[in-house]
mmCIF file of C-alpha atoms in Angstrom:
data_model
loop_
_atom_site.group_PDB
_atom_site.id
_atom_site.type_symbol
_atom_site.label_atom_id
_atom_site.label_comp_id
_atom_site.label_asym_id
_atom_site.label_seq_id
_atom_site.Cartn_x
_atom_site.Cartn_y
_atom_site.Cartn_z
ATOM 1 C CA UNK A 12 -11.797 4.736 -240.439
ATOM 2 C CA UNK A 13 -13.102 5.058 -244.022
ATOM 3 C CA UNK A 14 -11.031 6.883 -246.657
ATOM 4 C CA UNK A 15 -11.596 10.598 -247.043
ATOM 5 C CA UNK A 16 -13.721 11.695 -249.992
ATOM 6 C CA UNK A 17 -11.740 13.084 -252.903
ATOM 7 C CA UNK A 18 -12.024 16.510 -254.523
ATOM 8 C CA UNK A 19 -10.412 17.949 -257.651
ATOM 9 C CA UNK A 20 -6.881 19.284 -257.234
ATOM 10 C CA UNK A 21 -7.108 23.057 -256.668
ATOM 11 C CA UNK A 22 -6.267 24.914 -259.881
ATOM 12 C CA UNK A 23 -2.738 26.238 -260.161
ATOM 13 C CA UNK A 24 -1.720 28.519 -262.979
ATOM 14 C CA UNK A 25 1.568 27.549 -264.596
ATOM 15 C CA UNK A 26 4.047 30.436 -264.481
ATOM 16 C CA UNK A 27 3.940 32.536 -267.619
ATOM 17 C CA UNK A 28 7.734 32.554 -267.752
ATOM 18 C CA UNK A 29 7.900 28.755 -267.655
ATOM 19 C CA UNK A 30 8.765 26.359 -264.860
ATOM 20 C CA UNK A 31 12.553 26.624 -265.153
ATOM 21 C CA UNK A 32 12.557 30.412 -265.154
ATOM 22 C CA UNK A 33 10.164 30.448 -262.208
ATOM 23 C CA UNK A 34 12.371 28.007 -260.290
ATOM 24 C CA UNK A 35 15.445 30.128 -260.983
ATOM 25 C CA UNK A 36 13.567 33.234 -259.884
ATOM 26 C CA UNK A 37 12.673 31.541 -256.606
ATOM 27 C CA UNK A 38 16.295 30.504 -256.114
ATOM 28 C CA UNK A 39 17.463 34.062 -256.782
ATOM 29 C CA UNK A 40 15.096 35.254 -254.068
ATOM 30 C CA UNK A 41 16.075 32.573 -251.557
ATOM 31 C CA UNK A 42 19.813 32.902 -252.109
ATOM 32 C CA UNK A 43 19.638 36.262 -250.318
ATOM 33 C CA UNK A 44 18.189 34.648 -247.201
ATOM 34 C CA UNK A 45 20.567 34.880 -244.252
ATOM 35 C CA UNK A 46 20.375 34.276 -240.544
ATOM 36 C CA UNK A 47 20.236 37.678 -238.864
ATOM 37 C CA UNK A 48 21.136 38.787 -235.354
ATOM 38 C CA UNK A 49 20.814 42.555 -235.839
ATOM 39 C CA UNK A 50 17.125 43.472 -235.803
ATOM 40 C CA UNK A 51 15.439 46.862 -235.821
ATOM 41 C CA UNK A 52 12.474 47.655 -233.582
ATOM 42 C CA UNK A 53 10.287 48.330 -236.628
ATOM 43 C CA UNK A 54 6.869 46.787 -235.930
ATOM 44 C CA UNK A 55 5.648 43.731 -237.807
ATOM 45 C CA UNK A 56 1.933 43.562 -238.450
ATOM 46 C CA UNK A 57 0.170 40.658 -236.808
ATOM 47 C CA UNK A 58 -1.681 39.980 -240.061
ATOM 48 C CA UNK A 59 1.699 39.418 -241.723
ATOM 49 C CA UNK A 60 2.709 36.825 -239.145
ATOM 50 C CA UNK A 61 -0.667 35.124 -239.343
ATOM 51 C CA UNK A 62 -0.431 34.793 -243.130
ATOM 52 C CA UNK A 63 3.086 33.373 -242.813
ATOM 53 C CA UNK A 64 2.010 30.805 -240.227
ATOM 54 C CA UNK A 65 -0.929 29.851 -242.445
ATOM 55 C CA UNK A 66 1.568 29.174 -245.230
ATOM 56 C CA UNK A 67 3.686 26.996 -242.947
ATOM 57 C CA UNK A 68 0.556 25.140 -241.924
ATOM 58 C CA UNK A 69 0.039 23.936 -245.498
ATOM 59 C CA UNK A 70 3.073 21.654 -245.182
ATOM 60 C CA UNK A 71 2.639 17.918 -245.721
ATOM 61 C CA UNK A 72 2.744 15.765 -242.605
ATOM 62 C CA UNK A 73 2.733 12.131 -241.570
ATOM 63 C CA UNK A 74 -0.835 10.763 -241.821
ATOM 64 C CA UNK A 75 -1.930 14.406 -242.214
ATOM 65 C CA UNK A 76 -1.730 14.811 -238.445
ATOM 66 C CA UNK A 77 -0.247 18.331 -238.728
ATOM 67 C CA UNK A 78 1.795 17.877 -235.528
ATOM 68 C CA UNK A 79 2.796 21.475 -234.951
ATOM 69 C CA UNK A 80 1.774 24.493 -232.937
ATOM 70 C CA UNK A 81 3.138 28.014 -233.330
ATOM 71 C CA UNK A 82 3.268 30.444 -230.413
ATOM 72 C CA UNK A 83 3.562 34.155 -231.218
ATOM 73 C CA UNK A 84 5.235 36.325 -228.594
ATOM 74 C CA UNK A 85 5.109 40.126 -228.727
ATOM 75 C CA UNK A 86 4.759 40.994 -225.038
ATOM 76 C CA UNK A 87 7.994 42.648 -223.810
ATOM 77 C CA UNK A 88 7.829 40.950 -220.409
ATOM 78 C CA UNK A 89 7.552 37.491 -221.959
ATOM 79 C CA UNK A 90 10.341 38.240 -224.439
ATOM 80 C CA UNK A 91 12.519 39.245 -221.484
ATOM 81 C CA UNK A 92 11.762 35.955 -219.718
ATOM 82 C CA UNK A 93 12.632 34.012 -222.857
ATOM 83 C CA UNK A 94 15.893 35.895 -223.301
ATOM 84 C CA UNK A 95 16.977 35.361 -219.706
ATOM 85 C CA UNK A 96 16.157 31.647 -219.781
ATOM 86 C CA UNK A 97 17.747 31.136 -223.200
ATOM 87 C CA UNK A 98 20.947 32.910 -222.176
ATOM 88 C CA UNK A 99 21.167 30.842 -218.990
ATOM 89 C CA UNK A 100 20.979 27.624 -221.002
ATOM 90 C CA UNK A 101 23.422 28.937 -223.598
ATOM 91 C CA UNK A 102 25.973 29.930 -220.962
ATOM 92 C CA UNK A 103 25.827 26.414 -219.553
ATOM 93 C CA UNK A 104 26.127 24.953 -223.044
ATOM 94 C CA UNK A 105 29.145 27.051 -224.006
ATOM 95 C CA UNK A 106 30.827 26.378 -220.667
ATOM 96 C CA UNK A 107 30.106 22.697 -220.061
ATOM 97 C CA UNK A 108 28.023 20.968 -222.730
ATOM 98 C CA UNK A 109 29.747 21.965 -225.939
ATOM 99 C CA UNK A 110 32.512 19.789 -227.345
ATOM 100 C CA UNK A 111 35.724 21.344 -228.631
ATOM 101 C CA UNK A 112 34.770 20.259 -232.146
ATOM 102 C CA UNK A 113 31.382 21.966 -231.896
ATOM 103 C CA UNK A 114 32.926 25.119 -230.448
ATOM 104 C CA UNK A 115 35.461 25.206 -233.292
ATOM 105 C CA UNK A 116 32.694 24.828 -235.876
ATOM 106 C CA UNK A 117 30.851 27.827 -234.432
ATOM 107 C CA UNK A 118 33.926 30.039 -234.028
ATOM 108 C CA UNK A 119 33.891 31.471 -237.602
ATOM 109 C CA UNK A 120 30.283 32.578 -237.111
ATOM 110 C CA UNK A 121 31.083 34.581 -233.992
ATOM 111 C CA UNK A 122 28.216 33.225 -231.907
ATOM 112 C CA UNK A 123 28.076 33.393 -228.124
ATOM 113 C CA UNK A 124 25.625 33.065 -225.238
ATOM 114 C CA UNK A 125 24.353 36.656 -225.426
ATOM 115 C CA UNK A 126 20.980 36.970 -227.192
ATOM 116 C CA UNK A 127 19.910 40.637 -226.889
ATOM 117 C CA UNK A 128 17.856 40.375 -230.075
ATOM 118 C CA UNK A 129 15.333 38.192 -228.238
ATOM 119 C CA UNK A 130 14.161 41.357 -226.493
ATOM 120 C CA UNK A 131 14.730 43.786 -229.367
ATOM 121 C CA UNK A 132 12.726 41.993 -232.057
ATOM 122 C CA UNK A 133 9.055 42.910 -232.390
ATOM 123 C CA UNK A 134 8.041 39.253 -232.446
ATOM 124 C CA UNK A 135 9.203 35.770 -231.560
ATOM 125 C CA UNK A 136 7.709 32.634 -233.054
ATOM 126 C CA UNK A 137 8.193 29.455 -231.065
ATOM 127 C CA UNK A 138 7.398 26.300 -233.001
ATOM 128 C CA UNK A 139 6.307 23.337 -230.926
ATOM 129 C CA UNK A 140 6.140 19.752 -232.075
ATOM 130 C CA UNK A 141 3.017 17.923 -230.963
ATOM 131 C CA UNK A 142 4.022 14.347 -230.169
ATOM 132 C CA UNK A 143 0.430 13.240 -229.653
ATOM 133 C CA UNK A 144 -2.999 14.865 -229.732
ATOM 134 C CA UNK A 145 -5.342 15.001 -226.747
ATOM 135 C CA UNK A 146 -9.115 15.003 -227.119
ATOM 136 C CA UNK A 147 -11.591 16.624 -224.724
ATOM 137 C CA UNK A 148 -11.523 13.519 -222.515
ATOM 138 C CA UNK A 149 -7.731 13.440 -222.398
ATOM 139 C CA UNK A 150 -7.411 10.440 -224.690
ATOM 140 C CA UNK A 151 -4.184 10.275 -226.692
ATOM 141 C CA UNK A 152 -3.934 10.023 -230.475
ATOM 142 C CA UNK A 153 -0.435 9.246 -231.748
ATOM 143 C CA UNK A 154 1.204 11.491 -234.335
ATOM 144 C CA UNK A 155 3.609 10.123 -236.934
ATOM 145 C CA UNK A 156 6.886 11.381 -238.404
ATOM 146 C CA UNK A 157 6.652 14.377 -236.111
ATOM 147 C CA UNK A 158 10.257 15.550 -236.509
ATOM 148 C CA UNK A 159 10.158 15.237 -240.295
ATOM 149 C CA UNK A 160 6.772 16.946 -240.558
ATOM 150 C CA UNK A 161 7.847 19.841 -238.350
ATOM 151 C CA UNK A 162 11.089 20.204 -240.296
ATOM 152 C CA UNK A 163 9.163 20.616 -243.540
ATOM 153 C CA UNK A 164 6.779 23.155 -241.995
ATOM 154 C CA UNK A 165 9.708 25.052 -240.485
ATOM 155 C CA UNK A 166 11.389 25.343 -243.876
ATOM 156 C CA UNK A 167 8.194 26.698 -245.374
ATOM 157 C CA UNK A 168 7.865 29.162 -242.485
ATOM 158 C CA UNK A 169 11.388 30.478 -243.056
ATOM 159 C CA UNK A 170 10.797 30.802 -246.803
ATOM 160 C CA UNK A 171 7.534 32.663 -246.180
ATOM 161 C CA UNK A 172 9.230 35.024 -243.720
ATOM 162 C CA UNK A 173 11.917 35.808 -246.279
ATOM 163 C CA UNK A 174 9.359 36.273 -249.044
ATOM 164 C CA UNK A 175 7.571 38.830 -246.853
ATOM 165 C CA UNK A 176 10.780 40.834 -246.423
ATOM 166 C CA UNK A 177 11.383 39.707 -242.855
ATOM 167 C CA UNK A 178 14.491 38.237 -241.292
ATOM 168 C CA UNK A 179 14.878 35.492 -238.732
ATOM 169 C CA UNK A 180 17.325 33.193 -237.014
ATOM 170 C CA UNK A 181 16.873 29.536 -236.131
ATOM 171 C CA UNK A 182 17.714 29.312 -232.457
ATOM 172 C CA UNK A 183 17.779 26.088 -230.444
ATOM 173 C CA UNK A 184 18.868 26.710 -226.857
ATOM 174 C CA UNK A 185 19.236 23.259 -225.365
ATOM 175 C CA UNK A 186 17.381 22.094 -223.416
ATOM 176 C CA UNK A 187 14.332 24.123 -224.470
ATOM 177 C CA UNK A 188 11.911 22.981 -221.768
ATOM 178 C CA UNK A 189 11.706 26.525 -220.419
ATOM 179 C CA UNK A 190 9.732 27.612 -223.486
ATOM 180 C CA UNK A 191 6.806 25.301 -222.734
ATOM 181 C CA UNK A 192 6.866 26.515 -219.138
ATOM 182 C CA UNK A 193 6.986 30.231 -219.949
ATOM 183 C CA UNK A 194 4.361 29.939 -222.686
ATOM 184 C CA UNK A 195 2.192 27.565 -220.630
ATOM 185 C CA UNK A 196 1.966 24.889 -223.293
ATOM 186 C CA UNK A 197 0.426 21.471 -222.576
ATOM 187 C CA UNK A 198 2.515 18.387 -221.850
ATOM 188 C CA UNK A 199 2.143 16.969 -225.373
ATOM 189 C CA UNK A 200 3.958 19.958 -226.913
ATOM 190 C CA UNK A 201 7.756 20.180 -227.008
ATOM 191 C CA UNK A 202 9.690 23.197 -228.274
ATOM 192 C CA UNK A 203 11.109 22.547 -231.737
ATOM 193 C CA UNK A 204 12.533 25.923 -232.773
ATOM 194 C CA UNK A 205 12.769 29.478 -231.493
ATOM 195 C CA UNK A 206 12.692 32.158 -234.178
ATOM 196 C CA UNK A 207 13.124 35.891 -233.559
ATOM 197 C CA UNK A 208 11.256 37.712 -236.315
ATOM 198 C CA UNK A 209 11.654 41.258 -237.565
ATOM 199 C CA UNK A 210 13.315 43.571 -240.045
ATOM 200 C CA UNK A 211 17.115 43.765 -240.147
ATOM 201 C CA UNK A 212 18.789 47.001 -239.149
ATOM 202 C CA UNK A 213 19.856 49.240 -242.070
ATOM 203 C CA UNK A 214 23.521 48.520 -241.278
ATOM 204 C CA UNK A 215 23.048 44.811 -240.559
ATOM 205 C CA UNK A 216 26.040 42.618 -241.370
ATOM 206 C CA UNK A 217 26.326 38.843 -241.698
ATOM 207 C CA UNK A 218 29.298 36.465 -241.996
ATOM 208 C CA UNK A 219 30.818 36.254 -245.478
ATOM 209 C CA UNK A 220 30.182 32.591 -246.126
ATOM 210 C CA UNK A 221 29.746 30.308 -249.125
ATOM 211 C CA UNK A 222 27.088 27.711 -249.773
ATOM 212 C CA UNK A 223 27.804 24.315 -251.245
ATOM 213 C CA UNK A 224 27.655 24.133 -255.032
ATOM 214 C CA UNK A 225 24.953 22.216 -256.881
ATOM 215 C CA UNK A 226 27.421 19.420 -257.599
ATOM 216 C CA UNK A 227 28.011 19.046 -253.871
ATOM 217 C CA UNK A 228 24.331 18.724 -252.946
ATOM 218 C CA UNK A 229 22.773 16.995 -255.987
ATOM 219 C CA UNK A 230 23.468 13.481 -257.194
ATOM 220 C CA UNK A 231 21.753 12.355 -260.392
ATOM 221 C CA UNK A 232 21.090 8.619 -260.400
ATOM 222 C CA UNK A 233 21.517 6.889 -263.741
ATOM 223 C CA UNK A 234 20.557 3.365 -264.746
#
């Protein structure tokens, strides 16, 4: 396959406040991001979700294969199915699959198998990883670095949700095969992340936790 033609890099205006100030401003916005389990029933416009998914879709990916698919769920009956299936898997996980070490790590966060918010939220986004593409004749085309590519896109999705004033929670009931079944996704798509999306309740609370300091997450290499 010949190389793609090249085009000029799209113009990007440098921030008037300077790069460092802009980076700090972004950090100040993102530091308020929290995983939320108390959602209001306030509607979320579909156009908002579509713009957010478009932003996530700009993520870099292995060989530019863009190995992701996002499913938007707003139908109450489907949300109910997802909740029931997710809770069934979570009950089994908490009872039989979870190690004592894992259970101890989760204890301070107060999580359990009950997921009522999956029905209460106005929207659910399910992100699927696409392990290979299928053409009209059913021929396979391999995708590369699928997990890494989807992880990058997921991070951008979460940042875009937060920037739009929405809250979410990364939820990974395991196994997640029920999501492909309920949402009737093809065999080349596997559920990667389940995200309830909405506005937090006015009295929403979250665990009082600390994040690692810069010194704990950044190492500066020196020659």
